[in-house]
Amino acid sequence: MAHAEAHAHDGHDHDHNHAPAGIGRWLFATNHKDIGTMYLVFALIMFFIGGAMAMVIRLELFKPGLQFVDPGFFNSMTTMHALVMIFGGVMPAWTGLANWMIPLQVGAPDMALPRMNNYSFWILPFAFTLLLLSFFLPGGAPAGGWTLYPPLVLQAGDSFGLTIFAIHMMGISSIMGAINVVVTIMNMRAPGMHLLKMPLFCWTWLITAYLLIATMPVLAGAVTMLLTDHYFGTAFFNPAGGGDPVMFQHIFWFFGHPEVYILILPAFGIVSEVIPTFSRKPLFGYESMVYATGSIAFLSFIVWAHHMFTVGMPLAGQLFFMLSTMLIAVPTGVKVFNWTTTMWRGSISYEPPMLFALAFLFLFTIGGFSGLMLAIAPVDFQYHDTYFVVAHFHYVLVPGAVFAIMAGVYYWLPKWTGHMYDLKLATWHFWLSTISVNVLFFPMHFLGLAGMPRRIPDYNVQFADWNMVASIGGFAFGLSQVMFVWIVLKSVRGGGPKASARVWDDTNSEGLEWTVPSPAPFHTFETPPVIK
């Protein structure tokens, strides 16, 4: 026994001495924490690049007329803003959080496939370099919307092939990351941790990973057909050769709709951990949350054509997609009520992670309701391709996905860095972000209902006032995020007090010791207490 221990100890020391230092530590990283950190830093950079593109869009729309950019470049901006934010911002951020937290939460020493983990990260900087290089090619960046609909996207210049290749690389990275999550959770859980004992973040990510593995190849197929139509004279989507542009929409949205759940499910996991912590109660309805997540994932595969009510589908098709879409509201409602019930009669405190989780709860629900409106086929004929749709998906993705990422970072940062960050500054960051995000996106509902079309650089003077309000909100929201970087940097560099062993039990928002006795840790509740 002693010999084995000595041998193990020696092996550890040996590895430690030969761990690459400096830049090598990051280039050849196989440690899940280092890779998680790289994903998160990459996502942050992409958020700012995508945000800069959004600023160009809001600057042009500040008042009617063509001021700053020509219409072609404006459409490149809307296209690239979406691609960068979805594939470069939100998805890598979730993968970074998964890398950091899943091994820790299931009791594994690392991710299951550390070399592949390294590879799946390092594909991304190259993919986005290619994507952004397309701005410098003749004809500029693609301007067909992030949905890349033919025939519009086939007008693209030389950048078209580059964009498709970049999308393929992002897809490969996502699939590899997802396989890693599945194998880690399925094979490397600590003894005694069966699936229904896992933290909900692990559950939501496991289901997300299956969605990624199932849908990314569908996107790959769709863009490959676009590629051959563009360069090799095939006619998948060209009516002149017997093809059908609507077929592209079907294939794309069969990927695209599960994709929106890929962007939001991990958020549900984070919120399901933050709310119980700061309510000082176990999560209400743990198993129903797991089943609701699974139901949402299953239903996400049968609702895709609600994005295409206006293509002239038969009435039976419209009815099916309308009703199946409305059905998703049921498991989503289960989650919202469970979170609310978790807080009911809890001992709630309002630290930054909880503030972001509460904003998520309220504002994501607004996005859900506008989604329910869009699901109704006859009225969608009015809403389709207006700013109402833009308002809807931004409410789900910004105060939804992005706020949940921030809640997660603020929740786990003290554990990552060993230092508490500036709670007062983080609270300011929360309030500035929350107010400005609503000033930015809420008026878009009014614009859309009044008939303002999306992806248009110029507009009727009747829409001028609300556009100006939205643009001001946009600039304020963008500037507020600089605070986030500062808060995180300060904590990483060791500014601020050392974090205690149980961070959120030992400090309240003023940084004082708690006067109430700390509650039983979450994991001591085998079953929720019975209420007589």
mmCIF file of C-alpha atoms in Angstrom, residues 175 215 226:
data_model
loop_
_atom_site.group_PDB
_atom_site.id
_atom_site.type_symbol
_atom_site.label_atom_id
_atom_site.label_comp_id
_atom_site.label_asym_id
_atom_site.label_seq_id
_atom_site.Cartn_x
_atom_site.Cartn_y
_atom_site.Cartn_z
ATOM 1 C CA ILE A 175 -19.999 18.162 -31.765
ATOM 2 C CA THR A 215 -28.600 18.807 -35.118
ATOM 3 C CA LEU A 226 -25.579 25.726 -50.536
#
